[in-house]
Amino acid sequence: MSTTADPLATLGSLPGVADSVDSVRKAVDRVYGHRVMRRRSTEITSEAALRGARGSAALSGADWALEEVRRRSDFGVEGEPWTVGAALRLTAECGQLLSVWRQSPLRVLARLHLVAAGGGAPEDAVGRPRLAGEPADEPLVELRLPEADEVAGRLEGLARLLLAGSEAPALVTAAVVHGELLTLRPFGSHNGLVARAAERIVLIDSGLDPKSVCPPEVGHAEQGRAAYVGALESFASGTPEGVAAWIAHCGRSAELGARESTAVCEALQRGAA
């Protein structure tokens, strides 16, 4: 960890990161500059939320077609339906938590886990980090599972970084939050869904994507689970090259999410959606 006053900003100077930041900004600007956004931004936001939730659920093992997500309503059933429902609930919750995020990121993470797991996990395990000896159910991630004491310390450190503020680009902060949470897997379940929701919150709160129309979850899913896990392992290595590779992966995911919403704008303009 850098000893500078703004370690997140330091990550912005890693090789290739500035290019990723620039590419994401251009992709986001294309969506916001589309003529359809001026008239129908609410529809774009709603569609982006649905597609983002579908992508996040796919990475957590419930890889449903978009129309299946749109059609189904049985999200209280255990297994894949619960996972998709949790992703949908989290996406809907993100925009409601911005003011709390600025004051207490850890409270927001607890809330996100409650939204994702509530009713589907033991009541005393919902909304709190793992205790010593408790496992984390996240089959996609095979990294070493940090002990509860390490998790608590690193969560506090992450919260301090966020509350201190940073000159780092939004992409860098979002990628670090996402990567750190998925590496730590602080909760007993649904860590991937929570980590991706937190990434979205950072992108909204930073002002990069205030209307939440560029869902990075779409891009994470489109690049595939193997690429996602490989990039996360690079981040977890802690090397400058590994962290830069993860930020680039997150940047590409945000670009793909922006491209998806641009396609939705084009479809609406043609009257085809």
Short mmCIF file of C-alpha atoms in Angstrom, two decimals, residues 8-9 20 24 43 45 52 59 72 75 87-89 92 123 198 246 258-259:
data_model
loop_
_atom_site.label_atom_id
_atom_site.label_comp_id
_atom_site.label_asym_id
_atom_site.label_seq_id
_atom_site.Cartn_x
_atom_site.Cartn_y
_atom_site.Cartn_z
CA LEU A 8 -5.91 5.75 -4.87
CA ALA A 9 -4.68 8.64 -7.00
CA SER A 20 -8.53 3.10 -19.67
CA VAL A 24 -14.36 4.98 -20.36
CA GLU A 43 -36.20 4.41 -19.83
CA THR A 45 -31.77 3.92 -16.78
CA GLY A 52 -26.77 -4.89 -15.30
CA LEU A 59 -21.35 -14.08 -12.87
CA ARG A 72 -40.03 -14.23 -14.58
CA PHE A 75 -37.45 -14.55 -7.43
CA ALA A 87 -29.21 -8.83 -8.34
CA LEU A 88 -32.38 -6.99 -9.31
CA ARG A 89 -32.99 -5.80 -5.74
CA ALA A 92 -32.75 -0.94 -7.53
CA GLU A 123 -30.86 -13.98 10.33
CA ALA A 198 -20.65 -1.20 -4.76
CA TRP A 246 -7.76 -5.32 -12.99
CA ALA A 258 -21.93 2.06 -22.14
CA ARG A 259 -21.99 0.43 -25.56
#
